[in-house]
Coordinates of C-alpha atoms and ligand atoms in Angstrom, one line a residue:
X1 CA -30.1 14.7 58.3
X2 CA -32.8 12.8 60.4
X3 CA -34.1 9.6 58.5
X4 CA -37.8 11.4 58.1
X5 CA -36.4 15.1 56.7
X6 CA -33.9 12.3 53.7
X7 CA -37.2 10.2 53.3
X8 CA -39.5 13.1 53.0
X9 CA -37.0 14.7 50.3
X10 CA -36.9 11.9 48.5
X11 CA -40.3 11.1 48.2
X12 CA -41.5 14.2 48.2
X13 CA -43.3 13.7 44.3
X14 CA -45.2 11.1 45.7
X15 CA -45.8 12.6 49.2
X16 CA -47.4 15.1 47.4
X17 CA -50.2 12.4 45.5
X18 CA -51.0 10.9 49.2
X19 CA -50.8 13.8 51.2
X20 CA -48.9 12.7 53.9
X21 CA -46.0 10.6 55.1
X22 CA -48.0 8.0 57.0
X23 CA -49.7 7.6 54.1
X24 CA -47.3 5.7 52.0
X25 CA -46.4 3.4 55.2
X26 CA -47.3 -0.2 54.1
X27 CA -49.9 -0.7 57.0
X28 CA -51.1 -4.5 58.0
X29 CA -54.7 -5.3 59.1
X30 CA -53.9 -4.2 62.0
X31 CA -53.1 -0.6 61.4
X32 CA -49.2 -1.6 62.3
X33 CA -46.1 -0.3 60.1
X34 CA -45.5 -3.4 58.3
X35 CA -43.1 -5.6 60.5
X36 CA -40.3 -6.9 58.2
X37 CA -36.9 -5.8 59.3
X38 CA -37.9 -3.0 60.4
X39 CA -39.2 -4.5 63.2
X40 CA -37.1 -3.7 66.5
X41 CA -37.4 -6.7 68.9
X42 CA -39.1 -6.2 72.1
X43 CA -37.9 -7.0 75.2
X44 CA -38.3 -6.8 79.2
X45 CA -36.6 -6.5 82.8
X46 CA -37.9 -9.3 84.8
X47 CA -37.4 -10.5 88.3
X48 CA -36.3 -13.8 89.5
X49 CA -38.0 -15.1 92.0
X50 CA -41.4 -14.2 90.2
X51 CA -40.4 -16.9 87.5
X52 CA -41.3 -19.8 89.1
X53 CA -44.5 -18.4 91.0
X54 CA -46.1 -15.8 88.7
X55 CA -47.7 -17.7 85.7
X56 CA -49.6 -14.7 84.5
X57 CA -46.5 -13.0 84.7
X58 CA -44.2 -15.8 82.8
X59 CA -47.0 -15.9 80.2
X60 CA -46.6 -12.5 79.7
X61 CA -43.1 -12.1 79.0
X62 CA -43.5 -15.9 76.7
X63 CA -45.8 -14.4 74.7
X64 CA -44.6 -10.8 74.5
X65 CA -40.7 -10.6 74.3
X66 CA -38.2 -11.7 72.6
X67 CA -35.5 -10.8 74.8
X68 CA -34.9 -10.7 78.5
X69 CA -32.5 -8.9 81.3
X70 CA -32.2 -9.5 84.8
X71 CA -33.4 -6.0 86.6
X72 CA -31.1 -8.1 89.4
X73 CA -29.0 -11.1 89.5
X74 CA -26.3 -10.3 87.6
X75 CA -25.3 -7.0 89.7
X76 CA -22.3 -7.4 92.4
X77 CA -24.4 -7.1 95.0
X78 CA -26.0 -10.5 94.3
X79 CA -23.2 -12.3 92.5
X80 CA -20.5 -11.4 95.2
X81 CA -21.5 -11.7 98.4
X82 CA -18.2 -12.6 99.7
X83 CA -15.0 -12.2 98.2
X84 CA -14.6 -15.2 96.9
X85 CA -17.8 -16.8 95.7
X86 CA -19.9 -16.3 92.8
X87 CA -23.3 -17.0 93.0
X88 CA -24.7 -17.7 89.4
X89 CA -27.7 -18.7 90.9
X90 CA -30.3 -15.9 89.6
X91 CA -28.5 -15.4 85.9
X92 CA -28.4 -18.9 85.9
X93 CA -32.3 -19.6 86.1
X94 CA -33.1 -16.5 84.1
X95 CA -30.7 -17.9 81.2
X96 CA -32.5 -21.3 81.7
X97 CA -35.8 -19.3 80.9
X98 CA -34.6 -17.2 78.4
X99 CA -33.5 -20.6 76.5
X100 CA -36.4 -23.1 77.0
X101 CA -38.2 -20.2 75.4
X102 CA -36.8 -19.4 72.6
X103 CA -35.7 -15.9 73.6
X104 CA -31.9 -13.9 74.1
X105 CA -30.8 -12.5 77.3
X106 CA -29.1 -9.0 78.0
X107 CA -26.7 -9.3 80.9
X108 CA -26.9 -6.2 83.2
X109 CA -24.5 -5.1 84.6
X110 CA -20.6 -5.8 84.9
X111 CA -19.5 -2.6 86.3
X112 CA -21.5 0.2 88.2
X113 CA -21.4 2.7 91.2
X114 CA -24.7 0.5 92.6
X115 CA -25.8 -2.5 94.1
X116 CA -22.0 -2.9 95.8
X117 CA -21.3 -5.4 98.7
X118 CA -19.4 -3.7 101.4
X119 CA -16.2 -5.2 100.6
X120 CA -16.3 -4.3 97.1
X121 CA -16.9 -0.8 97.9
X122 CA -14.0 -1.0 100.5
X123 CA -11.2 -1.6 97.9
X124 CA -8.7 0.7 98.9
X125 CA -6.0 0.2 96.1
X126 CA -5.3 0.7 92.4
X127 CA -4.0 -2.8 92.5
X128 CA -6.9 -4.6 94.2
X129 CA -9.9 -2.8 92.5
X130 CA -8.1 -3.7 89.1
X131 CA -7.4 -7.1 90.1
X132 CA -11.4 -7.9 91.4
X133 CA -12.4 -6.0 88.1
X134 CA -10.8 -7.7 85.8
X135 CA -11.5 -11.2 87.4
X136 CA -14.7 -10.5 87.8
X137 CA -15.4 -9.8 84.0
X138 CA -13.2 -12.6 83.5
X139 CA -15.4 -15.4 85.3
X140 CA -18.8 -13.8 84.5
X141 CA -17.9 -14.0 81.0
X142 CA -16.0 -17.2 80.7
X143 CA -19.3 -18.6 82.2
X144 CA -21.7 -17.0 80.0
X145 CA -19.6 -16.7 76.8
X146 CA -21.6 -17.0 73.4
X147 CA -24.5 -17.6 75.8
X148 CA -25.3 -13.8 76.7
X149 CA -24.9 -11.9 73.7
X150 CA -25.0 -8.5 74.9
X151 CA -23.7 -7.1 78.0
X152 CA -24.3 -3.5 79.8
X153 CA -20.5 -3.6 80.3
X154 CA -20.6 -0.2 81.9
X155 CA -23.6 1.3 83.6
X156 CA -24.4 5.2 84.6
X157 CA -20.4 6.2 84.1
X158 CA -21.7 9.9 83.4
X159 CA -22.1 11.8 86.8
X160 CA -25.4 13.0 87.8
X161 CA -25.1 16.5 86.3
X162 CA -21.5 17.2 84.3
X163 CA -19.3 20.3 84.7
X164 CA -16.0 21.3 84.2
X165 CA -13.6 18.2 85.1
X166 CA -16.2 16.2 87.0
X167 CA -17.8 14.3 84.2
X168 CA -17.4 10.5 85.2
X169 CA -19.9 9.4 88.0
X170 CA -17.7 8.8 91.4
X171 CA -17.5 5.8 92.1
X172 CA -15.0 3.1 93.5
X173 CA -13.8 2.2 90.7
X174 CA -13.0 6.1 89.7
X175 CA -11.8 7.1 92.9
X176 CA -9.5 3.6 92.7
X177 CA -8.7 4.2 88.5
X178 CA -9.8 7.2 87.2
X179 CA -11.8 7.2 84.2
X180 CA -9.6 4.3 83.0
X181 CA -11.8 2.0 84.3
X182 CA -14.3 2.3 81.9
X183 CA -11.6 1.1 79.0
X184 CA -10.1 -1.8 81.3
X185 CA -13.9 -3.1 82.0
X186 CA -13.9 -2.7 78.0
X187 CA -10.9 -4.5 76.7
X188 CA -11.2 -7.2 79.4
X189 CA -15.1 -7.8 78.0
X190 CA -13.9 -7.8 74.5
X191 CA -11.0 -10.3 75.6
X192 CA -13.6 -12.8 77.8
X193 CA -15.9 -12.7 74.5
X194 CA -14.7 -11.6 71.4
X195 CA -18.4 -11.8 70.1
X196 CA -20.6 -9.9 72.4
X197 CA -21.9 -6.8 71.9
X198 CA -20.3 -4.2 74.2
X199 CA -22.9 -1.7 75.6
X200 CA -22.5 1.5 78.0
X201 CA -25.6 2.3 79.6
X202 CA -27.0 5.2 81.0
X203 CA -29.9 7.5 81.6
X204 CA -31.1 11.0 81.6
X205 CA -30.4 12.4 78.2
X206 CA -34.3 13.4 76.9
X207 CA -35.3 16.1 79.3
X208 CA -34.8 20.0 77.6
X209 CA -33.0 20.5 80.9
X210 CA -29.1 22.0 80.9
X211 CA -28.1 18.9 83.0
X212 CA -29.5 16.6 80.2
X213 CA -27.5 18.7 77.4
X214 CA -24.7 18.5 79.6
X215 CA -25.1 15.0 80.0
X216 CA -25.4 14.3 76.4
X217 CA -21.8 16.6 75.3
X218 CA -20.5 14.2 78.2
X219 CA -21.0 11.0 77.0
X220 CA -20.6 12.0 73.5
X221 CA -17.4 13.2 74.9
X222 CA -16.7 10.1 76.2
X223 CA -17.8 8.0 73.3
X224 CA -15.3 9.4 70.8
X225 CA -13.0 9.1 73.1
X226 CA -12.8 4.9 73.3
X227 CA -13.5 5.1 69.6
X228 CA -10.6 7.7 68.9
X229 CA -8.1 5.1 71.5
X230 CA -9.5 2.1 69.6
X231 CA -11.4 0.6 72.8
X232 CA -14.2 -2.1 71.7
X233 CA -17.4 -0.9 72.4
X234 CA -20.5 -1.4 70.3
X235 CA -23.1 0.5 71.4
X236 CA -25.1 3.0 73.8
X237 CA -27.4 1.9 75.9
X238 CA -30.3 4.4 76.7
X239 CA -32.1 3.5 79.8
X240 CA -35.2 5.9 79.1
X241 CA -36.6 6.2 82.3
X242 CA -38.9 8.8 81.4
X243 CA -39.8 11.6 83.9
X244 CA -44.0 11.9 82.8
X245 CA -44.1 15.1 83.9
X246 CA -41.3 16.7 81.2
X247 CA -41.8 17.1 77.8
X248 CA -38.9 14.8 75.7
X249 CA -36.1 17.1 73.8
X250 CA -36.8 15.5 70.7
X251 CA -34.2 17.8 68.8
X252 CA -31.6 17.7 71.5
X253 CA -32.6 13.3 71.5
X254 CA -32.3 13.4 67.7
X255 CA -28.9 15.4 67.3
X256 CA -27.9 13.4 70.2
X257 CA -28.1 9.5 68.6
X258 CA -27.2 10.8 65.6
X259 CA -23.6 11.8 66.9
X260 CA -24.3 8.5 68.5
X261 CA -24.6 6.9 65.5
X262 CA -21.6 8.9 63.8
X263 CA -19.5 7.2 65.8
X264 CA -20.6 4.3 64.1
X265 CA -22.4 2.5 67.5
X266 CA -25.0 0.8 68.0
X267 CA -28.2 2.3 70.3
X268 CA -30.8 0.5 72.1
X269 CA -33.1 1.4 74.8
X270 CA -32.9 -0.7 77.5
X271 CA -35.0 0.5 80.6
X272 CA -37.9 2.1 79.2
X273 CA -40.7 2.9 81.7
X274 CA -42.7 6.5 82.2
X275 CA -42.2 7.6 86.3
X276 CA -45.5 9.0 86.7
X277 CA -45.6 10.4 90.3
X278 CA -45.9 13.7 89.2
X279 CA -49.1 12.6 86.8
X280 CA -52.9 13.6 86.9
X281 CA -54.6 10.6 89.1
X282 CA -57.1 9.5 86.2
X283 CA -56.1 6.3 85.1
X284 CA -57.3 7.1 81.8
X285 CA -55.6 10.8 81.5
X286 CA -52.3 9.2 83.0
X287 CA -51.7 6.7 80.4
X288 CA -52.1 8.9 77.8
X289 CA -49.6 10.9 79.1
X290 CA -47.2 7.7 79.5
X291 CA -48.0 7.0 75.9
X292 CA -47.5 10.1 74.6
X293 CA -44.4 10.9 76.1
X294 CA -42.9 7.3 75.1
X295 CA -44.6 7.8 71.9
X296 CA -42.0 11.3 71.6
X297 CA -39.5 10.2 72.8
X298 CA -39.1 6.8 70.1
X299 CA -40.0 9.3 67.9
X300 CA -36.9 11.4 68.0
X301 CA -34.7 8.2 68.0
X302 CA -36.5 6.9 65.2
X303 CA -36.1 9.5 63.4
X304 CA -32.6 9.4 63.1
X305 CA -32.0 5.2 63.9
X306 CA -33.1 1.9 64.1
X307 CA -32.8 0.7 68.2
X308 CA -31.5 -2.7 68.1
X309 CA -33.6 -3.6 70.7
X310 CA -35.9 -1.6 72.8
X311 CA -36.6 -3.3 76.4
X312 CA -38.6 -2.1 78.8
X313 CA -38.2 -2.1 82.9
X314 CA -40.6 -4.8 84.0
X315 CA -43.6 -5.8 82.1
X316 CA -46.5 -4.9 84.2
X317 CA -47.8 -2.1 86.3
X318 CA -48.1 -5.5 89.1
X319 CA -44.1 -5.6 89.9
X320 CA -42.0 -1.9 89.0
X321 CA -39.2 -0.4 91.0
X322 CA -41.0 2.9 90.1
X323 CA -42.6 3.5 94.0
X324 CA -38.8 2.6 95.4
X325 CA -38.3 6.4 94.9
X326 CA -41.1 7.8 92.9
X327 CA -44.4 6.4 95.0
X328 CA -47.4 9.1 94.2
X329 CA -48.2 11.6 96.8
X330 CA -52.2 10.6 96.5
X331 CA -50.9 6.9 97.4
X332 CA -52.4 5.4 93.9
X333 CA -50.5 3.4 92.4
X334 CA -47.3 4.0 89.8
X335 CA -48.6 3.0 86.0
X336 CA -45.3 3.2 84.0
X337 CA -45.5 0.0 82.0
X338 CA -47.4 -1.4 79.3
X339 CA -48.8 -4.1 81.0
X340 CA -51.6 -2.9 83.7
X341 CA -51.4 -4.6 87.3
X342 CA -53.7 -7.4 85.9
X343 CA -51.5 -7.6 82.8
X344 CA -53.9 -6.0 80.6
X345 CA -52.5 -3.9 77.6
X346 CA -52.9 -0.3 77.9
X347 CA -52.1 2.8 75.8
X348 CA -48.4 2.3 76.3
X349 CA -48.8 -0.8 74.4
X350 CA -49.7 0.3 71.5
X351 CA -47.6 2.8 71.4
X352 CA -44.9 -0.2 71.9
X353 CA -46.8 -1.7 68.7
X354 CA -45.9 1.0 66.2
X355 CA -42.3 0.0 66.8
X356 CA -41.4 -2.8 68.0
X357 CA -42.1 -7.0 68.0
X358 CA -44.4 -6.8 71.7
Ligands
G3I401 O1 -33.3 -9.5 97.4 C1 -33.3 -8.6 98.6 C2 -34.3 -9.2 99.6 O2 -33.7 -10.4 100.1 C3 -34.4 -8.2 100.8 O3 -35.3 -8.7 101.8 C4 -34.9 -6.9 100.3 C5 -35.0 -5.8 101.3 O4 -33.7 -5.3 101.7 O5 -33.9 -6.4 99.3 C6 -33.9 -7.2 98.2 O6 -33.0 -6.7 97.2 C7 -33.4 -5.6 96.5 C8 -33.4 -5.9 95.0 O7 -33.8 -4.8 94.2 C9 -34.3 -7.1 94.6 O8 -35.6 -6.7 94.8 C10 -32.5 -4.4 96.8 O9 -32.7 -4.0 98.2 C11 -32.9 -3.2 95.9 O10 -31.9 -2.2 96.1 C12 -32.9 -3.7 94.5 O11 -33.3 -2.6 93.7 C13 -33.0 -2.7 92.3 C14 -32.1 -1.5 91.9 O12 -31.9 -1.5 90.5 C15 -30.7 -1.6 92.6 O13 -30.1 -2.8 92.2 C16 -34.3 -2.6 91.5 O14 -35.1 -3.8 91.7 C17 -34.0 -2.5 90.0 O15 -35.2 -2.2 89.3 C18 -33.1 -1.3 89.8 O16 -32.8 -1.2 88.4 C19 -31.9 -0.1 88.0 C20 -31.0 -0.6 87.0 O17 -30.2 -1.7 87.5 C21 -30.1 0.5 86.5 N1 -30.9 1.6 85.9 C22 -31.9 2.1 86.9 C23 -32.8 1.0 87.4 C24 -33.9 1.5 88.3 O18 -33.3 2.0 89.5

């Protein structure tokens, strides 16, 4: 049963005296759900090398998160150059941040398909890709242990669109391990740190498309599968890069965390941004639409459970990956964030508002 149909039912005496649901929501001055422990802290993607020469941009994420990930940093491609060297460099100055104010850090990502230095992606053995797997979970961890308290373990293991046999994403570590990989990179996490929470991260569930419902029976799939072999994991992450242009499944989302949350794991979203290219070119139409569809889409979730965290992919409209792939055919500029490019609030914020600590 989703959390509004049981809180409806059992309030339905009063409902019926105040006429609607939001009615009996303690409300602050502000018009905001009462924050308490219901509040789901806010967090956001940020980029190194803007740290140290963006202040508009550092004030930003001080005085909005409580939380930040690296969107890079922490990814092979720029901890491993070579074989055998770690560069810490970037996690390193984004934990130094994260610390002198007062805010956690995700770390993103151990294992994925993406962001690969050659060599990595030129493993040609069982033996070897285990080997640099596990050592490389090992020393990331051993460095960052009780220090980063949540970790995308595994990210995107669902391929693009599931059928049939071909549900895990290809990647070198599949076409080295199988789908084993994904419970070595688990048991070596839970080994490195014992108390980190143990996410797998992934996108494209939300859409009322076959791929997304395919998608979603995948990783559910997968998901009682660890549980079933007694693999530590603690949560899903959902990415929620949302396409502006499709309506959210809210049903299909709903049913979907809550056999999430039968498994008794944790959700949080953890890349949330609105890829607009497909979007009217009024500013003010456009962000409504970003609003809206965020607004439906932490609705359905919501509905059925409490995110432990909902991050979003950048801060402001100023620096997003959105136009890497998505740039707008009229050559405007993407708007997926809740920041504007001069780090003004817009709709999306208050949207963010209703749920979260931004
Ligand atoms: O740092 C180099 C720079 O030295 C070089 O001059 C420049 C041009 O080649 O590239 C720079 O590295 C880029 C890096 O971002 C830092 O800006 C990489 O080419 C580029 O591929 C990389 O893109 C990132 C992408 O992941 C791949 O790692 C995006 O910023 C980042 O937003 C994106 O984030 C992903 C999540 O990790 C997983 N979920 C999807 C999400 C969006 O694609």
């Amino acid at each position: 049963m989703r959390r509004r149909d049981f809180l409806l039912s059992a309030v339905g005496g009063t409902l019926a005296a105040f006429g609607s649901f939001d009615d009996i929501l303690p409300l602050n001055a502000a018009g905001r759900a009462e924050a308490g422990d219901a509040e789901i802290p806010y967090g956001a993607a940020v980029k190194t090398e803007l740290l140290d020469v963006d202040v508009q941009y550092t004030d930003a994420i001080k005085r909005y998160c409580r939380m930040i990930v690296g969107e890079g940093g922490l990814k092979w491609a720029d901890l491993r150059p070579q074989p055998e060297t770690f560069d810490f460099t970037q996690a390193d100055r984004q934990l130094e941040f994260a610390d002198a104010n007062g805010m956690t850090m995700r770390g993103h990502t151990l294992v994925w398909y993406a962001a690969m230095p050659d060599w990595a992606l030129n493993l040609a053995t069982p033996l070897a890709a285990e080997l640099e797997l596990v050592n490389h979970i090992e020393t990331v961890l051993d460095r960052y242990r009780g220090r980063i308290p949540s970790w995308d373990v595994v990210n995107e293991p669902i391929a693009d669109d599931p059928s049939g046999r071909d549900v895990i994403r290809p990647s070198v570590w599949s076409e080295q391990l199988g789908r084993g990989y994904i419970e070595t990179s688990l048991r070596t996490a839970a080994e490195a740190d014992p108390n980190a929470q143990l996410i797998i991260n992934d996108f494209n569930f939300e859409k009322p498309t076959t791929q997304c419902r395919r998608r979603r029976a995948a990783m559910i799939d997968l998901l009682r599968e660890l549980k079933d072999n007694g693999v530590p994991l603690h949560g899903l992450g959902l990415q929620g890069h949302l396409t502006g242009a499709s309506e959210i499944d809210q049903d299909g989302l709903s049913r979907f965390v809550e056999d999430v949350n039968e498994l008794e794991l944790d959700v949080l979203v953890t890349e949330l941004d609105v890829i607009d290219d497909k979007l009217p070119g009024n500013v003010h139409v456009r962000d409504q639409i970003v609003a809206s569809r965020v607004k439906d889409y932490l609705d359905a979730i919501t509905d059925v459970v409490q995110p432990k965290a909902i991050l979003t992919w950048g801060i402001s409209d100023r620096y997003t990956w959105v136009p890497m792939w998505f740039s707008r055919s009229d050559g405007l500029p993407n708007r997926p964030l809740p920041l504007d490019d001069k780090y003004q609030p817009k709709a999306l914020f208050s949207v963010l508002q209703q749920y979260t600590s931004i």
